[in-house]
Short mmCIF file of N, CA and C in Angstrom, two decimals:
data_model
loop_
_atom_site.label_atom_id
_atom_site.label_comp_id
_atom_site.label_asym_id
_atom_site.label_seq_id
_atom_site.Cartn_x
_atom_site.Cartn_y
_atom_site.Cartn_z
N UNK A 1 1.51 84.18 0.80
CA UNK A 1 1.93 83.69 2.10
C UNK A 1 2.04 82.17 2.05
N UNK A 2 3.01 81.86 2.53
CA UNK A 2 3.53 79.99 2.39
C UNK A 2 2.76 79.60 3.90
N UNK A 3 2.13 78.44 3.84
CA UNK A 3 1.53 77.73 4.30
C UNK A 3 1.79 75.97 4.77
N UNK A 4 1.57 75.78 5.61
CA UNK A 4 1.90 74.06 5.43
C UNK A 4 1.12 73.85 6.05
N UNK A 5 0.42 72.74 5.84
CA UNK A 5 -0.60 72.29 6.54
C UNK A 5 -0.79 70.66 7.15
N UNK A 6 -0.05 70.12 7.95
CA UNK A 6 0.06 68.79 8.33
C UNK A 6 -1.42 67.94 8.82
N UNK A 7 -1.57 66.69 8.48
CA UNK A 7 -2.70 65.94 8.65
C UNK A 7 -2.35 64.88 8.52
N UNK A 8 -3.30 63.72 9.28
CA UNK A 8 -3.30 62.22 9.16
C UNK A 8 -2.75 61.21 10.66
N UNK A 9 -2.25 62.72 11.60
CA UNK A 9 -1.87 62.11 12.53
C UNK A 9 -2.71 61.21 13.75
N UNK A 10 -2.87 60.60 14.51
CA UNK A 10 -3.70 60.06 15.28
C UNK A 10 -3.13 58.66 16.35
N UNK A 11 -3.99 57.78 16.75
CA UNK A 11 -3.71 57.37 17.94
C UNK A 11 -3.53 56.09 17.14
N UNK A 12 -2.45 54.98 17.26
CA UNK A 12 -2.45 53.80 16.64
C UNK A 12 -1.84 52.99 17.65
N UNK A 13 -2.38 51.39 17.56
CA UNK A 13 -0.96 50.75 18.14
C UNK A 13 0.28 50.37 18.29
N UNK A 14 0.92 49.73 18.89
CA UNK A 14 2.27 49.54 18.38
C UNK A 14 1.80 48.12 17.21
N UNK A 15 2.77 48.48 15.76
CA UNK A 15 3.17 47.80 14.65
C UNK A 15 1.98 47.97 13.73
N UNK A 16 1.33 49.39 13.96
CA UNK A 16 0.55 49.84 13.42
C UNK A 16 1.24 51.01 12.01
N UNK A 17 0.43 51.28 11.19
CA UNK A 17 0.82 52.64 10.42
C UNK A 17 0.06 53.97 10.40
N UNK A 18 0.17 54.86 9.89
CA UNK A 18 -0.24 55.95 9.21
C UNK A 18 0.47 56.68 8.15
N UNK A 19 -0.18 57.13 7.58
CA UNK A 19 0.44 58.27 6.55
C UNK A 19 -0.07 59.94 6.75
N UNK A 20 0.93 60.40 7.20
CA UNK A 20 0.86 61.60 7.00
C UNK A 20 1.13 62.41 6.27
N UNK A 21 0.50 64.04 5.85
CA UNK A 21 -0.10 64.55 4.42
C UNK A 21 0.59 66.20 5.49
N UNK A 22 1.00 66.75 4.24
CA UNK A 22 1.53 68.26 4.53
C UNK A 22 1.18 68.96 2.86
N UNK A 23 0.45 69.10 3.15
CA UNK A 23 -0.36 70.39 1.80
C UNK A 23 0.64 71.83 2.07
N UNK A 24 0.67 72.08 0.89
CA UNK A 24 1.60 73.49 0.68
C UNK A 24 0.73 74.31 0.22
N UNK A 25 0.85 75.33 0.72
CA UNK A 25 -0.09 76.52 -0.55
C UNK A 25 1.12 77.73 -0.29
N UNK A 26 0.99 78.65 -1.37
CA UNK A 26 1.73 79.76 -1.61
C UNK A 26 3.34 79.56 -1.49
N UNK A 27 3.43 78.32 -2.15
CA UNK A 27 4.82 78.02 -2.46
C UNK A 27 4.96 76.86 -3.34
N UNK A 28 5.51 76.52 -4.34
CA UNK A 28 5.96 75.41 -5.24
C UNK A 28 6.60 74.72 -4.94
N UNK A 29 6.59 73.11 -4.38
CA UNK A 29 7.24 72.60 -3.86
C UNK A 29 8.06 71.59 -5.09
N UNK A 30 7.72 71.86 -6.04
CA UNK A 30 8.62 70.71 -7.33
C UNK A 30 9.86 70.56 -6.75
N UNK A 31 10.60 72.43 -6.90
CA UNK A 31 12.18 71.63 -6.43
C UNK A 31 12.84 72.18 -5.55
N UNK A 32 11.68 71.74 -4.42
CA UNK A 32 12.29 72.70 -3.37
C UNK A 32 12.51 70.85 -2.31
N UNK A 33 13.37 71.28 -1.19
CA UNK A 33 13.77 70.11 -0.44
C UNK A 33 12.76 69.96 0.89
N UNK A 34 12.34 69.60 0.98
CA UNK A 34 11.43 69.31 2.20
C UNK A 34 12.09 68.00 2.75
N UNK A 35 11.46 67.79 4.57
CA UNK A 35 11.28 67.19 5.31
C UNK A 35 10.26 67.27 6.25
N UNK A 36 10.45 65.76 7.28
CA UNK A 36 9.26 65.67 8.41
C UNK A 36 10.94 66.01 9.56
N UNK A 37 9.97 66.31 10.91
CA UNK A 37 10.76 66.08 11.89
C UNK A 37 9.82 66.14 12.63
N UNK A 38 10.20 65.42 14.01
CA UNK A 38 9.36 65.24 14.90
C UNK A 38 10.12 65.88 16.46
N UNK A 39 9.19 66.13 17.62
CA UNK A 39 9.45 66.39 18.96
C UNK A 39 8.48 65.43 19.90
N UNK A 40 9.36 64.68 20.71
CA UNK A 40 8.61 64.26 21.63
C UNK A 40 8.64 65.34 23.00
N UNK A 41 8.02 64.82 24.13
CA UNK A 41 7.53 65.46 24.86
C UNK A 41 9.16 65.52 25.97
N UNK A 42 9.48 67.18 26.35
CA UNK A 42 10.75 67.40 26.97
C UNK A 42 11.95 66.18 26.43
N UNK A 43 11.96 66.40 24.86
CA UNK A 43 13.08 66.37 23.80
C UNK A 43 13.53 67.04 22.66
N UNK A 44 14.56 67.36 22.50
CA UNK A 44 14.58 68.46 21.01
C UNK A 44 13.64 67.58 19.79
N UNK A 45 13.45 68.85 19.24
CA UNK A 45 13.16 68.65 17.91
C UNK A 45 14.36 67.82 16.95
N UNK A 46 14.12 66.59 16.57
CA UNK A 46 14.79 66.13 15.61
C UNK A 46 14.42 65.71 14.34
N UNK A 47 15.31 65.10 13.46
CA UNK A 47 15.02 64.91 11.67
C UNK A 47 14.59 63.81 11.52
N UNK A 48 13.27 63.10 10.91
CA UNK A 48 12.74 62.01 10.36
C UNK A 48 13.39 61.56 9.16
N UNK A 49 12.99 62.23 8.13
CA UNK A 49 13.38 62.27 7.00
C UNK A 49 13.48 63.45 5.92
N UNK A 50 14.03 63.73 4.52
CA UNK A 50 13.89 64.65 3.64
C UNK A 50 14.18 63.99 2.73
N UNK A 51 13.46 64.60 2.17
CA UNK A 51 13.21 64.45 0.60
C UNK A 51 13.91 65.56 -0.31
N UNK A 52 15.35 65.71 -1.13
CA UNK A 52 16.00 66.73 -1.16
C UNK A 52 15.44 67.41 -2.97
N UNK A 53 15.48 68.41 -3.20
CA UNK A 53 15.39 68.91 -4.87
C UNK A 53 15.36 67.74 -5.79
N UNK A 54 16.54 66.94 -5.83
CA UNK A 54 16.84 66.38 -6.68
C UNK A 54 16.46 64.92 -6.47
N UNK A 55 15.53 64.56 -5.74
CA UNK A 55 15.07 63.15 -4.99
C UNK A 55 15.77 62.35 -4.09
N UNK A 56 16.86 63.13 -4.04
CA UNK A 56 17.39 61.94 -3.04
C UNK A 56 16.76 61.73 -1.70
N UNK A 57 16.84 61.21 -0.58
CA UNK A 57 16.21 60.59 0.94
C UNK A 57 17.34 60.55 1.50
N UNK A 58 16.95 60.75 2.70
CA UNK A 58 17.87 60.22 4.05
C UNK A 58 16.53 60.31 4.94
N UNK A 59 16.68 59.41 5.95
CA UNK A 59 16.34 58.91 6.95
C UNK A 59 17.22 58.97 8.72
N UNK A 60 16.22 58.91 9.47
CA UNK A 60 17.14 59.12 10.93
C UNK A 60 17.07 57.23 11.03
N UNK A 61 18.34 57.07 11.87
CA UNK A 61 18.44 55.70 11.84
C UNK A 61 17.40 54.67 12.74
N UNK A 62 16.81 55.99 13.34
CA UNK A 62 15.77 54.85 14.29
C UNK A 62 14.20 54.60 13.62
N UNK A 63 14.36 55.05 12.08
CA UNK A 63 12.61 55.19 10.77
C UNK A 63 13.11 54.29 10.16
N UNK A 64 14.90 54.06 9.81
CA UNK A 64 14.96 53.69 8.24
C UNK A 64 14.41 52.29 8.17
N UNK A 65 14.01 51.99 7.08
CA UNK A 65 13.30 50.68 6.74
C UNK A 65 11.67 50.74 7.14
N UNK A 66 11.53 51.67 7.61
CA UNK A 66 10.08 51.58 8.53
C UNK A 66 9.00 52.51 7.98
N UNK A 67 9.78 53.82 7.43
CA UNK A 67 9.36 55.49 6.93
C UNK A 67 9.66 55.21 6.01
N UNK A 68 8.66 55.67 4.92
CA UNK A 68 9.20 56.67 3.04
C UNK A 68 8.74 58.00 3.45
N UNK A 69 9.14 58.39 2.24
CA UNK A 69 9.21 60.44 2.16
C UNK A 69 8.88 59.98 1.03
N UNK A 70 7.35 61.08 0.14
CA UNK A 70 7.14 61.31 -1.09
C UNK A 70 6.52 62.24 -1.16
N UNK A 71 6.50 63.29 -2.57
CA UNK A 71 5.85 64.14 -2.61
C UNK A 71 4.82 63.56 -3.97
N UNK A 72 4.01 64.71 -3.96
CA UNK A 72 2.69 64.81 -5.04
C UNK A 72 2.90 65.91 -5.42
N UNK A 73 3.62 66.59 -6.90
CA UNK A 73 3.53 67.69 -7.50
C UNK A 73 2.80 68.19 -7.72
N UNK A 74 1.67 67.66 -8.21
CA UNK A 74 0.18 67.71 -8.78
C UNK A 74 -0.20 68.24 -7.44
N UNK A 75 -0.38 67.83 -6.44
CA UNK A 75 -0.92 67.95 -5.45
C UNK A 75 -0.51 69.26 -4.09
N UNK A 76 1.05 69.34 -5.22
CA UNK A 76 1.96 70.20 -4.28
C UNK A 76 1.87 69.65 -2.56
N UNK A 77 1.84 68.62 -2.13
CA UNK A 77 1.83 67.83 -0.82
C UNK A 77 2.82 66.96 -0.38
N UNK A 78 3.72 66.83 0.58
CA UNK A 78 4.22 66.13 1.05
C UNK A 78 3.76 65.03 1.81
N UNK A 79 4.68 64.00 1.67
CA UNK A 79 3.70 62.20 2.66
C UNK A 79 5.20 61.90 3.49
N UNK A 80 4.42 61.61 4.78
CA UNK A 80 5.50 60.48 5.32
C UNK A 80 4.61 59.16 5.73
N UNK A 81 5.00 57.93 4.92
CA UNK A 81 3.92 56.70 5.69
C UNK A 81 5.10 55.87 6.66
N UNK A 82 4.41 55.56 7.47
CA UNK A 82 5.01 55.42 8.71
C UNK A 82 4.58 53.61 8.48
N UNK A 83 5.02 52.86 9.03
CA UNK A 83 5.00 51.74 9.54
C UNK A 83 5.57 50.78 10.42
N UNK A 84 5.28 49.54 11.21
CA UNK A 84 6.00 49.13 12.02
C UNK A 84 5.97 50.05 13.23
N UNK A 85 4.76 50.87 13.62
CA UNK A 85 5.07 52.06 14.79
C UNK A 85 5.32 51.19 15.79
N UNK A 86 6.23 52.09 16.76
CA UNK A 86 6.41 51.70 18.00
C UNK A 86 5.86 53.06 18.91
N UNK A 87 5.86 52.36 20.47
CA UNK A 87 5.70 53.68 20.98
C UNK A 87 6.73 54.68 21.02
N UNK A 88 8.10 54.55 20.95
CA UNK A 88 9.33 55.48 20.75
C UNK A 88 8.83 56.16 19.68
N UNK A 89 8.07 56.24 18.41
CA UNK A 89 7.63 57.03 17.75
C UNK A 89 6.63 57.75 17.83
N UNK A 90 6.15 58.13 19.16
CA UNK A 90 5.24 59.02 19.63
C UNK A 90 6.14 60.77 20.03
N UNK A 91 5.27 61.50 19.00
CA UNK A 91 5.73 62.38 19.00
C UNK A 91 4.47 63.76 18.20
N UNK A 92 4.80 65.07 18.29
CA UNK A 92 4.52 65.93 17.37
C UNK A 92 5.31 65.59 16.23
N UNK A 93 4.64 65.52 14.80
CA UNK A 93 5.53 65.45 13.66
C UNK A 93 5.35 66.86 12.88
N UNK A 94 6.35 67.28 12.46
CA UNK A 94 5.89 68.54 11.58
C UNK A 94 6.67 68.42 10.38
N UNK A 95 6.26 69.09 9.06
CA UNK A 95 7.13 69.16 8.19
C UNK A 95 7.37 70.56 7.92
N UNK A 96 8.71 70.87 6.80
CA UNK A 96 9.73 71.99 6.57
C UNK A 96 9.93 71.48 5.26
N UNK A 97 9.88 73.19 4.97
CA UNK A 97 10.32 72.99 4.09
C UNK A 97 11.73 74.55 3.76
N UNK A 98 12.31 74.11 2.84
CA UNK A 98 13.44 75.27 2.20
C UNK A 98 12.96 76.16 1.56
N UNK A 99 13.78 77.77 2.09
CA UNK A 99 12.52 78.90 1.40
C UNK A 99 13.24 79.21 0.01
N UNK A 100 14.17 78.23 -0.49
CA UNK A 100 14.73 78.60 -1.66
C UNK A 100 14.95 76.74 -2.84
N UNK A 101 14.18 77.50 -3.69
CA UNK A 101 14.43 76.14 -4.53
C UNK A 101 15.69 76.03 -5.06
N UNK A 102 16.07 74.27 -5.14
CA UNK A 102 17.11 73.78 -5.88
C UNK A 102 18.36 74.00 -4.48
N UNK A 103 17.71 74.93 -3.18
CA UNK A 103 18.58 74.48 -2.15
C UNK A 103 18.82 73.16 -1.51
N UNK A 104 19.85 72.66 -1.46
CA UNK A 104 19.99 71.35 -1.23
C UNK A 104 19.97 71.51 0.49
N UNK A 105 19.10 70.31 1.01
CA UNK A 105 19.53 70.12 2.31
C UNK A 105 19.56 68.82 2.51
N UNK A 106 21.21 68.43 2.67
CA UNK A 106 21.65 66.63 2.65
C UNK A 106 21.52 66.25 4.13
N UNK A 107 21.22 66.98 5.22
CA UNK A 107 21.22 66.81 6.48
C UNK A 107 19.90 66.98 7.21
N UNK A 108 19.81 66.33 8.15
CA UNK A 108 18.57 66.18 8.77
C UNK A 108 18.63 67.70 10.13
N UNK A 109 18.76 68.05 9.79
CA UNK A 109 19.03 69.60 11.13
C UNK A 109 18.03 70.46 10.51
N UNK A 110 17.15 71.24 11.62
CA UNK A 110 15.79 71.94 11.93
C UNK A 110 16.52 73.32 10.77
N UNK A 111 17.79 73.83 11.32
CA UNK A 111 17.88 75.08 10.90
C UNK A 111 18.36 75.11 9.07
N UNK A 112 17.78 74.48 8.36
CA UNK A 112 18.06 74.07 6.74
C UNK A 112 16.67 74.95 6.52
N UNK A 113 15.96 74.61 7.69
CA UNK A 113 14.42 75.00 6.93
C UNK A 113 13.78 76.24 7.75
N UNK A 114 13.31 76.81 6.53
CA UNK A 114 12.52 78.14 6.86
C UNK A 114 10.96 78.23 7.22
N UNK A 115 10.22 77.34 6.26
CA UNK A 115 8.60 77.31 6.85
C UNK A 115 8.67 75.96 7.23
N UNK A 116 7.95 75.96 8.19
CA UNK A 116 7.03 74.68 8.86
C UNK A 116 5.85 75.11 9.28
N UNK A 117 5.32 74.20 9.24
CA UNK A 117 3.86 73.90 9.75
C UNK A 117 3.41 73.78 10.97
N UNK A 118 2.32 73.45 11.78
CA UNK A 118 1.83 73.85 12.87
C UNK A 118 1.97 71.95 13.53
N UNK A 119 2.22 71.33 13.01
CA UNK A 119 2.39 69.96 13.56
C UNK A 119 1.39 69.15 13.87
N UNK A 120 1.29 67.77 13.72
CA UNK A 120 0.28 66.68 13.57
C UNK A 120 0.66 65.66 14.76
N UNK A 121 -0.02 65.61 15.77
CA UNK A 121 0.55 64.39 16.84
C UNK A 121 0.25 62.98 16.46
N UNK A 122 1.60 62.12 16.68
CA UNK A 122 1.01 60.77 16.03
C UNK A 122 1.52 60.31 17.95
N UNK A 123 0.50 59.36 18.08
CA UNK A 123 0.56 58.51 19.32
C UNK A 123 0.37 56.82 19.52
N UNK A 124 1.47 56.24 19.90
CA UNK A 124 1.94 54.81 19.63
C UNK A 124 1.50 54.31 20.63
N UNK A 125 0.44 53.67 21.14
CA UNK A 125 0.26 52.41 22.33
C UNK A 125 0.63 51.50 22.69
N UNK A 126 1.39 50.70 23.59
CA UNK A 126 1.96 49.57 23.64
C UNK A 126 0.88 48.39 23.61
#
């Protein structure tokens, strides 16, 4: 059974960071494509970032410069470190991942991905 398990989220100020941690179990994440996406409160779910099979990144334009995406093979875990928070980045964050390796997903859209996780709230103070 595939698992994700998100952590690290919490209460920071604005131009503060965190890094958040998504542990995998019962799935190999080497070359599979993962991402974060986040929901704020009465807004869709949208795309942070992914990290695709083959390493490439994309970013949503309101993270880039601010967010990395990395994984830990060893660790089978996904990271997003966040920096520069604002409060516009208050949200549930969750990560996804693809239920098929070496599937490419070059786009930031929810429906690429099959498991996600139960979600980590990060909260930005002015």
């Amino acid at each position: 059974q595939v698992h994700l398990a998100e952590s690290g989220g919490g209460s920071v100020q604005a131009g503060g960071s965190l890094r958040l941690s998504c542990a995998v179990s019962g799935y190999i994440i080497e070359n599979v494509c993962m991402g974060w996406f986040r929901q704020a409160p009465g807004k869709e779910r949208e795309g942070v970032a992914i990290l695709d099979y083959d390493g490439a990144r994309a970013f949503a334009g309101a993270v880039k410069g601010r967010f990395t995406i990395s994984k830990d093979i060893a660790e089978n875990t996904l990271y997003l470190q966040m920096t520069s928070l604002s409060p516009e980045d208050t949200a549930m964050y969750y990560c996804a991942a693809v239920t098929v390796p070496f599937r490419t997903c070059s786009r930031l859209v929810p429906e690429r991905f099959g498991y996600w996780g139960q979600g980590t709230q990060v909260t930005v103070s002015s």
